[in-house]
Coordinates of C-alpha atoms and ligand atoms in Angstrom, one line a residue:
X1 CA -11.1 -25.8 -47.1
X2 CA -15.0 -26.6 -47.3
X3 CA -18.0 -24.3 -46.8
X4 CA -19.7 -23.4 -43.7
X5 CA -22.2 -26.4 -44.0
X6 CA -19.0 -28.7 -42.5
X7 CA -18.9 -29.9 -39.2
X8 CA -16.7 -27.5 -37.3
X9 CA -13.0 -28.0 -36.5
X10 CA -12.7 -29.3 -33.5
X11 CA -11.0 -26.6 -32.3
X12 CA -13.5 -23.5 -33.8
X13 CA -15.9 -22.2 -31.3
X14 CA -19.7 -22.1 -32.8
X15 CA -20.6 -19.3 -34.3
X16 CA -23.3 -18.3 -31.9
X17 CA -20.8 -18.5 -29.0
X18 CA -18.3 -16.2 -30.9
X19 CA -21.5 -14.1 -30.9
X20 CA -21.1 -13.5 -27.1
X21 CA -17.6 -12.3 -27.8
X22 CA -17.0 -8.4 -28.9
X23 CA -18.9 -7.3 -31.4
X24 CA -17.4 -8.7 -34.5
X25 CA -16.3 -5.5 -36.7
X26 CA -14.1 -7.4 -39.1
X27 CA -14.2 -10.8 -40.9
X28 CA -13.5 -13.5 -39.0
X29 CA -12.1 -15.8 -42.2
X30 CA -13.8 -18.9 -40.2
X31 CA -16.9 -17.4 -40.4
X32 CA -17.4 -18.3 -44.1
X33 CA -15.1 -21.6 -44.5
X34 CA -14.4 -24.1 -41.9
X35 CA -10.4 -25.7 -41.9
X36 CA -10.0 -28.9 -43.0
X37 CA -8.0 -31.5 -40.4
X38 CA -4.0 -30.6 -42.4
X39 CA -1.9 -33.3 -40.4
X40 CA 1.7 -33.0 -40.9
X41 CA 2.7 -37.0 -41.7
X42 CA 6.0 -37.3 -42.4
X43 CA 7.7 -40.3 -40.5
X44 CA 9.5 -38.7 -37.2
X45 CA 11.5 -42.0 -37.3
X46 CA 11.2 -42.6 -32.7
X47 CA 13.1 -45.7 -32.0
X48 CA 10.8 -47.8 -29.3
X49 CA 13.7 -47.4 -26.7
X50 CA 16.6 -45.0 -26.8
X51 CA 20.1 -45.3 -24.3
X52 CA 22.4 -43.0 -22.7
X53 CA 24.7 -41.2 -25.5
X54 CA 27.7 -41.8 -24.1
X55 CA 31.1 -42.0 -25.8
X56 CA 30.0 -41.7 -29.2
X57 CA 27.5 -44.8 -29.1
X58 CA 23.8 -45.6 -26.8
X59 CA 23.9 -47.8 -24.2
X60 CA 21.6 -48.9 -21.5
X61 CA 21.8 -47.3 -17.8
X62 CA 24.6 -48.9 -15.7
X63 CA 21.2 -49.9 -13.0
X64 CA 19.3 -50.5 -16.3
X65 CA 16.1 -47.9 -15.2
X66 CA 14.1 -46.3 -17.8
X67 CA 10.8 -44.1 -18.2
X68 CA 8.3 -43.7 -20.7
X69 CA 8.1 -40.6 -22.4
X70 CA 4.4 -39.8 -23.8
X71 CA 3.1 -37.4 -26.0
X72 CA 1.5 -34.6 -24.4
X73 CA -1.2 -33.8 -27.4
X74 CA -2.6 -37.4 -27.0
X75 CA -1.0 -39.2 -23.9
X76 CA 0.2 -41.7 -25.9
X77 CA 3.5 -43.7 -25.0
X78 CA 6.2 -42.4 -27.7
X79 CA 9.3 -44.5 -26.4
X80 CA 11.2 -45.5 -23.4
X81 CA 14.3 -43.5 -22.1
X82 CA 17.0 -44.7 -20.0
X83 CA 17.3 -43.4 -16.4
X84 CA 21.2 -42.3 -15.8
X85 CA 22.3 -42.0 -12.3
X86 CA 25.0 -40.5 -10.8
X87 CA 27.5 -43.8 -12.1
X88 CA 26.0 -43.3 -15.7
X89 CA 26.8 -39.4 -15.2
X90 CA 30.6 -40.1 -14.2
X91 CA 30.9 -42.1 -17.4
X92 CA 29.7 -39.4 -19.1
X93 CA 32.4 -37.1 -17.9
X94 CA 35.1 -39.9 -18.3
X95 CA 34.5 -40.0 -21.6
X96 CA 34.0 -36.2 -22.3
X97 CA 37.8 -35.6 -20.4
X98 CA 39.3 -38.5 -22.6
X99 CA 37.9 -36.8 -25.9
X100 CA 39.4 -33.4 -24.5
X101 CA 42.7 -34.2 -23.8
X102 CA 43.1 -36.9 -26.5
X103 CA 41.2 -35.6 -29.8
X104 CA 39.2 -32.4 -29.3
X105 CA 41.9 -29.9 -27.9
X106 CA 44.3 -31.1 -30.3
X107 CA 41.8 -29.8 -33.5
X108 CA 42.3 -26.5 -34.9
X109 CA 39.6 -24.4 -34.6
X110 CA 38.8 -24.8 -39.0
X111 CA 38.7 -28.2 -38.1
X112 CA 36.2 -27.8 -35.4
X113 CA 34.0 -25.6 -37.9
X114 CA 33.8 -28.4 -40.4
X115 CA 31.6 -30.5 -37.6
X116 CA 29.7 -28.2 -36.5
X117 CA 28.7 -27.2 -40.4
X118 CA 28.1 -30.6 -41.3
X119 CA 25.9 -31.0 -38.1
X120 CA 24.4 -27.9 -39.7
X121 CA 23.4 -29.2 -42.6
X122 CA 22.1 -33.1 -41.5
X123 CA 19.9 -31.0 -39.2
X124 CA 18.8 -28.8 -42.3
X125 CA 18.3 -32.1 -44.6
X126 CA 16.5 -34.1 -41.6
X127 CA 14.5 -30.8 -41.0
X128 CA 10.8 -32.3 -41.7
X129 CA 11.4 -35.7 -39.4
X130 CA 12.9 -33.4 -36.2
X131 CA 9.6 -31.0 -36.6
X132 CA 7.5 -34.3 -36.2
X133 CA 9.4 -35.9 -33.2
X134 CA 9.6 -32.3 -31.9
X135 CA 6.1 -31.8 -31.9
X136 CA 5.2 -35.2 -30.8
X137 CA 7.5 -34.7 -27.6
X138 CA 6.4 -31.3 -26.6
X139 CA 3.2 -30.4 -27.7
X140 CA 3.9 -27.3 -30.1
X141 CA 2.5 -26.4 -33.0
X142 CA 4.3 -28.1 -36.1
X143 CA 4.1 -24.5 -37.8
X144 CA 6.3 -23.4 -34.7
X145 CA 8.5 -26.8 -34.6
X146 CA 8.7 -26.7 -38.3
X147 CA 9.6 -22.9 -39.1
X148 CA 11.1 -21.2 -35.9
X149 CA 12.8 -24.7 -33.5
X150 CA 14.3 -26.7 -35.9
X151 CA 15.6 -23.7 -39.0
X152 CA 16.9 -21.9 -35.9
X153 CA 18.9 -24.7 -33.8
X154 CA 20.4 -25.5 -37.3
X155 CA 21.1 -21.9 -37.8
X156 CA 23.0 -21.7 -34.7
X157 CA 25.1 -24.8 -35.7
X158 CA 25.9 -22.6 -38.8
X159 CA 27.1 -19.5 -36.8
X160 CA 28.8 -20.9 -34.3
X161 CA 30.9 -22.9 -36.8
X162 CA 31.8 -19.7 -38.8
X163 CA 33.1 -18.3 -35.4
X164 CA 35.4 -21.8 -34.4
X165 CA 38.3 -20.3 -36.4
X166 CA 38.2 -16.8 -35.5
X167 CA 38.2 -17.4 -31.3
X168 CA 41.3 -14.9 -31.8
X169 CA 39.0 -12.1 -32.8
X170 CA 36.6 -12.6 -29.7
X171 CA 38.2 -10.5 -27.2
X172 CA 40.4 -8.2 -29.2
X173 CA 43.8 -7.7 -27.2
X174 CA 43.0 -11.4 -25.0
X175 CA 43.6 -14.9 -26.1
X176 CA 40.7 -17.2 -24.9
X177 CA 40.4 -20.8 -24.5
X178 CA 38.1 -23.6 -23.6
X179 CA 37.3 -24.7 -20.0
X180 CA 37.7 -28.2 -20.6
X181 CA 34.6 -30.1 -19.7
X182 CA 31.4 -28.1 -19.4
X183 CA 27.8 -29.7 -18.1
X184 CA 24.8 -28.4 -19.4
X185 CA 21.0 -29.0 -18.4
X186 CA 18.2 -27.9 -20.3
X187 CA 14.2 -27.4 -20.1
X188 CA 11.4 -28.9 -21.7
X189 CA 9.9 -25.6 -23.5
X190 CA 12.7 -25.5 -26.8
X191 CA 14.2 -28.7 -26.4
X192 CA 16.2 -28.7 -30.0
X193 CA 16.7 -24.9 -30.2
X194 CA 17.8 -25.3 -26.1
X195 CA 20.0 -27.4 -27.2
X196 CA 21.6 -26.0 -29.9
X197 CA 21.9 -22.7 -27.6
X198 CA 24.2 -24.4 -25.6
X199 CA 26.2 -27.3 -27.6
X200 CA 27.1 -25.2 -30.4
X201 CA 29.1 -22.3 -28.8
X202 CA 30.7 -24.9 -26.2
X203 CA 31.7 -27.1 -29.3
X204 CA 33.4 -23.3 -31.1
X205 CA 34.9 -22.6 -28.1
X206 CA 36.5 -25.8 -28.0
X207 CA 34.8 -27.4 -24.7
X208 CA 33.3 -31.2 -24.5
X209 CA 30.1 -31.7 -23.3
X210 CA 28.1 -34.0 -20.9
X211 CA 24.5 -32.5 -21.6
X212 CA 20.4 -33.8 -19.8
X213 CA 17.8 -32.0 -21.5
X214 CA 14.6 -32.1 -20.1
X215 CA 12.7 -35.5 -18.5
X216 CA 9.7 -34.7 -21.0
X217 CA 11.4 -33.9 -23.7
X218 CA 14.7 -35.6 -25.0
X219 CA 13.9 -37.6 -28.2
X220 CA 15.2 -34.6 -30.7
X221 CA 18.4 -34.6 -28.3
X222 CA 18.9 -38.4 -29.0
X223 CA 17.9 -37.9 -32.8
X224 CA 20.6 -35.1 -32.5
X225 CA 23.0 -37.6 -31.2
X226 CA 22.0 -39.7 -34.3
X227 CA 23.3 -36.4 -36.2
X228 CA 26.5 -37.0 -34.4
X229 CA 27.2 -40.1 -35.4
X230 CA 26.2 -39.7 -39.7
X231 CA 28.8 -36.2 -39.4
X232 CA 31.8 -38.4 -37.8
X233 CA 31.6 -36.2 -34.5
X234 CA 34.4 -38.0 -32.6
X235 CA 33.3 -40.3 -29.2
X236 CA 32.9 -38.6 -25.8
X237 CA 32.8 -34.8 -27.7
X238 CA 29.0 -35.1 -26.9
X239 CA 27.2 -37.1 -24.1
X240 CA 23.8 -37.1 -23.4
X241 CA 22.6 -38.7 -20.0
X242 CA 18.9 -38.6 -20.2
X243 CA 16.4 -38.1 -16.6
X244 CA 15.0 -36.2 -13.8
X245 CA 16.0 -33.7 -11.6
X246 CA 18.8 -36.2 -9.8
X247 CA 20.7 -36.5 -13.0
X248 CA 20.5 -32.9 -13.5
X249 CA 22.2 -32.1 -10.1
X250 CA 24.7 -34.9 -10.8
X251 CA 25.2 -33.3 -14.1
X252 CA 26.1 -30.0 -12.5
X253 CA 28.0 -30.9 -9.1
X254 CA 30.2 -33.4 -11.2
X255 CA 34.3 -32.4 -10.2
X256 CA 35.3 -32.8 -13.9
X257 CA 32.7 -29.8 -14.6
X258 CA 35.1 -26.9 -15.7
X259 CA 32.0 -24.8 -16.4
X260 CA 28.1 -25.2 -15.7
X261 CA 25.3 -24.2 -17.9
X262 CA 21.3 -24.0 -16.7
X263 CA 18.5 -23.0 -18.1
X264 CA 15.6 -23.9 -16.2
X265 CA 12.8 -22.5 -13.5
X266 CA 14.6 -19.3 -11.5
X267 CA 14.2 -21.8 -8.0
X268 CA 16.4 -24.9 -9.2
X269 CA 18.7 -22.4 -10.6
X270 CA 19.0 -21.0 -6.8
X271 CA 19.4 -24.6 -5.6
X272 CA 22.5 -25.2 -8.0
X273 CA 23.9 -22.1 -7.4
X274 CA 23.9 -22.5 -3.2
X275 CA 25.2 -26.2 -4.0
X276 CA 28.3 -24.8 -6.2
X277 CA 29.3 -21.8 -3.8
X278 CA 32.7 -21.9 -3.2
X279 CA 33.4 -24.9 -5.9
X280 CA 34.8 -22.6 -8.2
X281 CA 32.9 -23.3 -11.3
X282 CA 32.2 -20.6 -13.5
X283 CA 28.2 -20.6 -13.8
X284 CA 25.7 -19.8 -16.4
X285 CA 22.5 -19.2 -15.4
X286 CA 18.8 -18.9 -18.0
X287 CA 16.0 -18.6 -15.7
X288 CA 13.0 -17.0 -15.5
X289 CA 10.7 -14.4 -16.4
X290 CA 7.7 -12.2 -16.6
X291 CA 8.0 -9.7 -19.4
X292 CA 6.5 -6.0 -19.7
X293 CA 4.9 -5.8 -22.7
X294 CA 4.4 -2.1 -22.9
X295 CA 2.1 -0.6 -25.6
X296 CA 1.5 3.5 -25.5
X297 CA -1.8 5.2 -27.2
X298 CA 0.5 6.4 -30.1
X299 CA 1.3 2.8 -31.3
X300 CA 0.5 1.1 -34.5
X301 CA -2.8 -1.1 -32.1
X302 CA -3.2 -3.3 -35.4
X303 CA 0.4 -3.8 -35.5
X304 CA 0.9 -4.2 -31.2
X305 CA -2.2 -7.0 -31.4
X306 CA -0.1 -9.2 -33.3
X307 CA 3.0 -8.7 -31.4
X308 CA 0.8 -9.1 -28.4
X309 CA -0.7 -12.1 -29.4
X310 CA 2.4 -13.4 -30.4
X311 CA 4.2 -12.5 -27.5
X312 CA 1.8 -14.3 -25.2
X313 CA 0.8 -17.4 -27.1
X314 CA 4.0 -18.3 -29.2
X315 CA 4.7 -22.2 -28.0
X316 CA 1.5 -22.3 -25.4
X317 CA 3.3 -19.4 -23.4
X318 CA 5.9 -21.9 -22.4
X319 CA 8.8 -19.1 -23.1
X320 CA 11.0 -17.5 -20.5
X321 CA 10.9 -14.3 -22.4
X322 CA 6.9 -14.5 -22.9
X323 CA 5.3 -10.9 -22.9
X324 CA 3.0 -12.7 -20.0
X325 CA 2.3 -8.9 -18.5
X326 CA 1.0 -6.2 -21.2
X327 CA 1.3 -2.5 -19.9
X328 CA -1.4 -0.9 -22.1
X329 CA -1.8 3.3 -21.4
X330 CA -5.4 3.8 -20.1
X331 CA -6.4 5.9 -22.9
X332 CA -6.6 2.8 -25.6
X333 CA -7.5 0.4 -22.5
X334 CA -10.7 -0.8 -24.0
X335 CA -10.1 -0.9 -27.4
X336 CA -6.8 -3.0 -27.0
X337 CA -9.3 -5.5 -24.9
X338 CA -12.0 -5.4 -27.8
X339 CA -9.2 -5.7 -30.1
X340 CA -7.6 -8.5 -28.2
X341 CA -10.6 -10.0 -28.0
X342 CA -11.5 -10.6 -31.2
X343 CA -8.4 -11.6 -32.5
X344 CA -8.1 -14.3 -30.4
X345 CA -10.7 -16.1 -31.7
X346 CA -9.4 -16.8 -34.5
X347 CA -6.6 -18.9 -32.7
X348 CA -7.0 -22.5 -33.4
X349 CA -6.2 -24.6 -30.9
X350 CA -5.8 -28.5 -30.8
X351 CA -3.8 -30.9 -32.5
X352 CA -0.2 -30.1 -32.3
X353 CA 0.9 -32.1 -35.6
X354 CA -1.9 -30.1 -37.2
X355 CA -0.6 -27.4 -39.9
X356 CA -3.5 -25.4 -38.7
X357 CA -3.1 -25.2 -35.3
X358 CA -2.2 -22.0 -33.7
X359 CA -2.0 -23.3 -29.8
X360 CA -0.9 -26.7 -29.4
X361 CA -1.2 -29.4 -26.1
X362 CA 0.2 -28.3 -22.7
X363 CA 4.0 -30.0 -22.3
X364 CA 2.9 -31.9 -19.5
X365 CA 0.0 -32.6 -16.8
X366 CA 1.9 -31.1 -14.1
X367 CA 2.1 -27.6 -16.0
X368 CA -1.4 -28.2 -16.9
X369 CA -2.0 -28.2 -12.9
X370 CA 0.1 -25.7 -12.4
X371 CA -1.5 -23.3 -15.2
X372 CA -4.6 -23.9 -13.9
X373 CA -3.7 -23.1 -10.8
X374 CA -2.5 -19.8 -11.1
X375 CA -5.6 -18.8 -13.3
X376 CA -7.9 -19.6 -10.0
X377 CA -5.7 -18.0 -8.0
X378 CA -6.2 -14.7 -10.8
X379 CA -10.1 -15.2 -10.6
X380 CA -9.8 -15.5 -6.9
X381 CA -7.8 -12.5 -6.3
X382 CA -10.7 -10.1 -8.6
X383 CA -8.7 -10.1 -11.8
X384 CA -11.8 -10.5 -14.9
X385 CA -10.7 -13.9 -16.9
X386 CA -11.7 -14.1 -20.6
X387 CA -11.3 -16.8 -22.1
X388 CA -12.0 -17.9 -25.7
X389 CA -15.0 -20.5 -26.3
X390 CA -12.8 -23.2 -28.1
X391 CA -13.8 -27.0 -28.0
X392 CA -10.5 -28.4 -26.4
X393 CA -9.6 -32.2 -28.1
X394 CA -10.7 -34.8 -25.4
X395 CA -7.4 -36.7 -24.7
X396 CA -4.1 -34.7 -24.2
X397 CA -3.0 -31.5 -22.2
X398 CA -4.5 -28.0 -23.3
X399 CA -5.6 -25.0 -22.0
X400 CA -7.9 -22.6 -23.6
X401 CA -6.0 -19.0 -24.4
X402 CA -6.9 -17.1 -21.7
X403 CA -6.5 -13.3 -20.5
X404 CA -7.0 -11.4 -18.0
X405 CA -8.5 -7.4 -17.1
X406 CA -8.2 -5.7 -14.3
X407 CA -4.9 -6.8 -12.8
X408 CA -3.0 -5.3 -10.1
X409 CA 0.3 -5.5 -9.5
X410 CA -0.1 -7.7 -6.2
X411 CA -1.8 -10.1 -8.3
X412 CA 0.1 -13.3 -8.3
X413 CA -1.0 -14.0 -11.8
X414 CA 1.1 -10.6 -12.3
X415 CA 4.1 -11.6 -10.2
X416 CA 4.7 -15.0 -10.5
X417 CA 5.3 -16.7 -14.4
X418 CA 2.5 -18.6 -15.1
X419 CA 4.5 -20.6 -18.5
X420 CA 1.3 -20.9 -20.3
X421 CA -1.3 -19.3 -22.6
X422 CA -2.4 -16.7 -19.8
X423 CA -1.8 -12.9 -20.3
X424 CA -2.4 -10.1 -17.4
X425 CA -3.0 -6.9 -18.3
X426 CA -2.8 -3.6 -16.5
X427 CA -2.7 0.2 -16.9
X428 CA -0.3 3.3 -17.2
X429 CA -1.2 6.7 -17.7
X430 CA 2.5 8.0 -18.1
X431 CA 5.8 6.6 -19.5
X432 CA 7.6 6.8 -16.2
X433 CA 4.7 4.8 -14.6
X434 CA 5.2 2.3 -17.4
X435 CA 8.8 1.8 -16.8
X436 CA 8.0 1.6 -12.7
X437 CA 5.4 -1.3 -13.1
X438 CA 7.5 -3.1 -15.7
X439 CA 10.5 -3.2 -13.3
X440 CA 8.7 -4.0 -10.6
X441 CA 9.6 -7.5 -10.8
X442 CA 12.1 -10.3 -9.3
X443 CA 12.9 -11.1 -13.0
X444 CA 14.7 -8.9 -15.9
X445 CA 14.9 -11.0 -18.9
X446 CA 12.8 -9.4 -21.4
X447 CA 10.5 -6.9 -22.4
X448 CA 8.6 -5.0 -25.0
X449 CA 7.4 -1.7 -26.3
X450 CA 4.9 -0.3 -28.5
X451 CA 5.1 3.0 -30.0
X452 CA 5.4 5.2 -32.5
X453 CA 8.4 7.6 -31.5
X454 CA 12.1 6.4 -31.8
X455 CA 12.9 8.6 -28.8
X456 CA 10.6 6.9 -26.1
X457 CA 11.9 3.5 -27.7
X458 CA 15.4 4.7 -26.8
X459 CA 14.6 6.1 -23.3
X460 CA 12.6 2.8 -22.2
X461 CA 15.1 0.5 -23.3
X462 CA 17.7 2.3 -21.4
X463 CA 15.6 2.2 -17.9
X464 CA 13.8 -1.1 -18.8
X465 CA 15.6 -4.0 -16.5
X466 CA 15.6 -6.2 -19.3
X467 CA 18.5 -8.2 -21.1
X468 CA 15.9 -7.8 -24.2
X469 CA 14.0 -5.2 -25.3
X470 CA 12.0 -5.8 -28.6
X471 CA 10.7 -2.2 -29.8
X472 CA 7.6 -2.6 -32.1
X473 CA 8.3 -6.0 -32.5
X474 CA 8.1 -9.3 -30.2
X475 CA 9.9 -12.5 -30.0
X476 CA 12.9 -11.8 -32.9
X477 CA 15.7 -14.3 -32.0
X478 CA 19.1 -14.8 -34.0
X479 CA 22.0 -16.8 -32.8
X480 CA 24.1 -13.1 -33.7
X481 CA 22.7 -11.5 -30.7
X482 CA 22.7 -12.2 -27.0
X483 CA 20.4 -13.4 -25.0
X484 CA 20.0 -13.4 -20.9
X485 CA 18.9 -11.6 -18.4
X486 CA 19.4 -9.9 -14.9
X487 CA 18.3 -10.4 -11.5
X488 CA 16.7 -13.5 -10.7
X489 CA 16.4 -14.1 -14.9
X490 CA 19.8 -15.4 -14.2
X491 CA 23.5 -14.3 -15.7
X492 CA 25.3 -14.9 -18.8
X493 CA 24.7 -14.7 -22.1
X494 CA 23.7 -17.3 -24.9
X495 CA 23.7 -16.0 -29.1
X496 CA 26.2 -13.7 -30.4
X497 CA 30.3 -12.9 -29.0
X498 CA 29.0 -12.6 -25.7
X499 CA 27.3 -16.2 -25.3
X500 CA 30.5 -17.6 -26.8
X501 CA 33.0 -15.9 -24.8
X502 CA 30.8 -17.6 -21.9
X503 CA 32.6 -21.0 -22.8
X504 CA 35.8 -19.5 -22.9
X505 CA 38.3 -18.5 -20.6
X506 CA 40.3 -15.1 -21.0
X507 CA 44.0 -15.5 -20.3
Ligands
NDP601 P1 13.2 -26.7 -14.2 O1 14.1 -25.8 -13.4 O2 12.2 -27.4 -13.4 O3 14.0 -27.8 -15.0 C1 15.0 -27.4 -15.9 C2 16.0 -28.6 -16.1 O4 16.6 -28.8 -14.8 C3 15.3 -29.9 -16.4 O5 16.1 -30.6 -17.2 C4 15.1 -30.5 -15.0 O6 15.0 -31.9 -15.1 C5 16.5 -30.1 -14.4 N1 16.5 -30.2 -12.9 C6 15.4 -30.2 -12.1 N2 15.9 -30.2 -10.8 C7 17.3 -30.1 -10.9 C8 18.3 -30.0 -9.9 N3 18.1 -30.0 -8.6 N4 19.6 -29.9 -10.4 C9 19.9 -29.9 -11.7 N5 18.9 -29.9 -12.6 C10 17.6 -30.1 -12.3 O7 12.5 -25.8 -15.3 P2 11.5 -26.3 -16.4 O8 12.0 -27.5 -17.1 O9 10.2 -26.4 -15.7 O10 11.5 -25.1 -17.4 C11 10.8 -24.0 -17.3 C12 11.7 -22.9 -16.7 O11 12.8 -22.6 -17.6 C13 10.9 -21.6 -16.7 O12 11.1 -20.9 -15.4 C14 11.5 -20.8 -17.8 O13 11.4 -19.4 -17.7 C15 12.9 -21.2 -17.8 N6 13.6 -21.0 -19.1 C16 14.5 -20.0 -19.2 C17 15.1 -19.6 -20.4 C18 16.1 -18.5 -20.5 O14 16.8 -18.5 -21.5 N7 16.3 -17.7 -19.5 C19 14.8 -20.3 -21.6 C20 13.8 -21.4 -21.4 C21 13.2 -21.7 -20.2 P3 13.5 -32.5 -15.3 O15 13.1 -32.1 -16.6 O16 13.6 -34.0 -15.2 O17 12.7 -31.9 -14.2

C-alpha cells in the first residue's frame, strides 16, 4: 500500500466526490492509503483452440464451426471454441450410451468414488490456474473465483464421492438406480461450481453425461475435461459439446436423454419444458429469481449491511439467489440507506484478475445492455438511483454498483431479475406485510431475514415461498444441503440427498 499522495486506483472515487456521498461517520480505510494494482499472475494455461470433449478425447466439430470466446474484463480474444451441432450432439450421446452399458454400470459404486475423489483432488492441486481461466472467462473477482468457485466445485467432487457407495442409504426402504444417460446445460454466472452441481451427483448416482455449459463461459469445463483425462475417467462417461442456444436444445430433446437438467433464465426453461411434454423425461429445472432480503428494526444493521452488500454484489449480482429486493421495516429506512451508502464506497470495482477488486467486469455486452436497461427503466418509473462515483476501467464490461430508494412493487426493477449489481429497496411496517411483499413474486428461490428473535426467523421461513431462507446470514452454500426453488424458480433439487436422488430412479 502507498500513502495518499499516489495516484488513485482506478477504481477509487476522489475523495471530494465521496464527499457528496453520506456524511462520512467512520473511516473509510482508503481515505488514508490508496491500493496498490495486486494482479493475480499465475499461468491459467488457455489452449488457443479447444474441441468438443467427446469420448474421452477433443476433437473438432463434425461442420468444423467455431467461435471466439473473449474476456469480458478487457475484450480480448481468450481462445476459439468449437461450434457442436445437432450431429456433434448425437455423437455425444453415442458415446455416453456405449460407456453406460459397457464400463460405467458395470462399476461398483466404491469404484465410482475413487474418480470422483481423484477428480477432487486434481481440481484442489490445479486450484490457482482454474481461478485464473475462471476469472478471465467470466469476469469475477479472483477473490470470488479463487475462494468460493473453485474450493466449492472441488468440494462437491469430494461429497458426492463419499455418497457413490452408500446409494443404498438414500431412500431408506427403496433401492435407486441411475437413469442411464442424463443431458445437462448450464449458465454463464458459476460456470465451474455449475458444473460441478450437476456432473458430480449424476456421476454418484451412476448416470453418463453429455453436458454444454454456457456460450461465454466454457474454458474451465474444457480444463475440467483436462481433469478427466490426468484421473483415468473412462471415454464417453463425460462429454462436453460446447455452443449456443441450438446445442442446448439438441442437448435436451436428444431421445437417448434418460433425464434433463437446466439451469438457466426462467423463459428458456419454459421453452424446454413445453418442447419435452409428453416425452417422458424426468426434468430438472434451476431458473430464476428475485430474492426478499428482509431486514426488521431489531436486527444487528452492522451485521445486515454486510449480508446485504453481499447478497446484492457477490459475482456482479449475476446469482439466481441474489438478495436483488431488500425489505427494510420503515423505522430503520434511512439509516439502512446512509448505512448502505457509505459502505459501498468502499467497493472496489475493476480489474477482475485484481486481488483487490470487490466488483469485477460484466459477463458479457448483452447483460451489460440488458442491466442497463432495466436501471432506465427504474429511473423512468420514479424509483431514486444511487450510484457510487467509481472510475469504471475504459475497455471491458462493468457497471457501477448501483441501488435504488423508493421502489414500489409495480416497479419492473422490483419484478423482473435484473442479474447485475442493482439492488431495489422498499418498506414494511409489519412482519406479515414483509412476508406479503416478499411473496409477491413469479419466483421462489431464495430469501433472507434479518433479526434478532429466533421465533420470527422460524415463522418467516415457514411462510417465505423460498427453497432457501438464510436467517442472519446471506449466500452460505454447501454441497450437504439442497438447493432449488418453487414456482417459476424451477423444480428439483441440486446439494445434499435430495439433489442426488434427482439422478436416480426409485424402484
Ligand atoms: P439462459 O437461459 O439464457 O441460458 C442458460 C443455458 O441454456 C446456456 O447454456 C444457454 O446457451 C442455453 N440455452 C439457451 N437457449 C436454449 C434452448 N432453447 N434450449 C436449451 N438450452 C438453451 O440463461 P443465462 O445463461 O442467461 O443464465 C442466467 C439465468 O440462469 C438467470 O435467470 C439465473 O437466475 C439462472 N440461474 C439459475 C440458477 C438456479 O440454481 N436456480 C443458478 C444460476 C443461474 P448460451 O449460453 O449459448 O445462450
Amino acid at each position: 500500500m502507498k500513502t495518499s499522495t499516489t495516484k488513485p486506483a482506478a477504481s477509487r472515487p476522489s475523495r471530494a466526490s465521496r464527499s457528496r456521498g453520506p456524511s462520512a461517520r467512520e473511516l473509510i480505510f482508503g481515505d488514508l492509503w490508496e491500493f496498490d494494482p495486486a494482479p493475480e499472475t499465475a499461468d491459467p494455461h488457455i489452449r488457443s483452440s479447444y474441441g468438443l470433449f467427446i469420448n474421452g478425447k477433443f476433437s473438432p466439430a463434425r461442420k468444423g464451426g467455431s467461435f471466439p470466446s473473449i474476456s469480458p474484463g478487457n475484450e480480448k480474444k481468450l481462445t476459439y471454441l468449437a461450434l457442436a451441432d445437432a450431429t456433434d450432439v448425437d455423437a455425444a450421446y453415442s458415446a455416453a450410451s456405449k460407456a453406460y452399458e459397457k464400463v460405467w454400470s458395470k462399476l461398483p459404486g466404491n469404484e465410482r468414488g475413487k474418480f470422483l475423489y481423484r477428480i477432487a483432488r486434481l481440481l484442489q492441486d490445479r486450484a490457482r490456474e482454474f481461478a485464473v481461466a475462471e476469472s478471465l472467462d467470466g469476469g469475477k473477482p479472483i477473490k470470488e473465483s479463487r475462494d468460493f468457485d473453485v474450493p466449492t466445485a472441488a468440494a462437491h467432487f469430494f461429497y458426492h464421492a463419499g455418497w457413490a457407495d452408500k446409494l443404498d442409504h438414500l431412500a431408506p426402504g427403496r433401492q435407486v438406480a441411475p437413469y442411464g444417460v442424463v443431458g445437462q446445460v448450464i449458465p454463464w454466472n458459476f460456470p465451474l461450481l455449475m458444473l460441478a452441481w450437476k456432473i458430480a451427483p449424476a456421476l454418484a448416482a451412476g448416470n453418463c453425461i453429455v453436458i454444454k455449459p454456457a456460450e461465454t463461459t466454457s474454458i474451465t469445463a474444457l480444463k475440467l475435461c483436462e481433469v478427466f483425462q490426468e484421473a483415468g475417467l473412462p471415454p464417453g462417461v463425460v462429454n462436453v459439446v460446447t455452443g449456443a442456444g441450438e446445442t442446448g436444445a439438441a442437448v435436451m430433446s436428444h431421445p437417448l436423454a434418460s433425464k434433463v437438467a437446466f439451469t438457466g433464465s426462467t423463459e428458456v426453461g419454459k421453452a424446454i419444458m413445453r418442447s419435452l411434454a409428453g416425452t417422458g423425461k424426468k426434468m430438472t429445472m434451476e431458473l430464476g429469481g428475485k430474492a426478499a432480503n428482509i431486514v426488521f428494526e431489531d436486527a444487528p444493521l452492522g451485521q445486515a449491511v454486510e449480508g446485504i452488500i453481499n447478497g446484492i454484489f457477490f459475482n456482479q449480482g449475476h446469482v439466481c439467489c441474489a438478495g436483488s429486493r431488500l425489505l427494510v421495516q420503515e423505522s430503520i429506512a434511512d439509516d439502512m440507506l446512509t448505512r448502505l451508502k457509505l459502505r459501498m464506497q468502499s467497493l472496489r470495482v475493476g480489474d477482475p484478475l485484481d486481488k483487490n477488486t470487490d466488483i469485477g467486469a460484466i459477463n458479457s455486452k448483452e447483460q451489460l445492455t440488458r442491466i442497463s436497461e432495466l436501471v432506465k427503466s427504474g429511473v423512468a418509473e420514479g424509483a431514486e438511483l444511487y450510484q457510487t462515483p467509481c472510475r469504471l476501467p475504459s475497455k471491458g464490461f462493468y457497471f457501477p454498483p448501483s441501488i435504488f430508494s423508493k421502489v414500489t412493487q409495480s416497479h419492473r426493477i422490483a419484478r423482473e431479475e435484473i442479474f447485475g449489481p442493482v439492488l431495489s429497496i422498499l418498506t414494511f411496517r409489519t412482519p406479515e406485510e414483509a412476508i406479503e411483499k416478499a411473496n409477491n413474486t413469479a419466483y421462489g428461490l431464495s430469501a433472507g431475514v434479518w433479526t434478532d428473535k429466533g421465533s420470527r426467523i422460524l415463522k418467516m421461513a415457514s411462510q417465505l415461498k423460498a427453497g432457501v431462507v438464510w436467517a442472519n446470514t446471506y449466500n452460505k452454500f454447501d454441497p450437504s444441503s439442497p438447493f432449488g426453488g418453487y414456482k417459476e424458480s424451477g423444480f428439483g433439487r441440486e446439494g445434499g440427498r435430495q439433489g442426488l436422488l434427482d439422478y436416480c430412479k426409485l424402484l
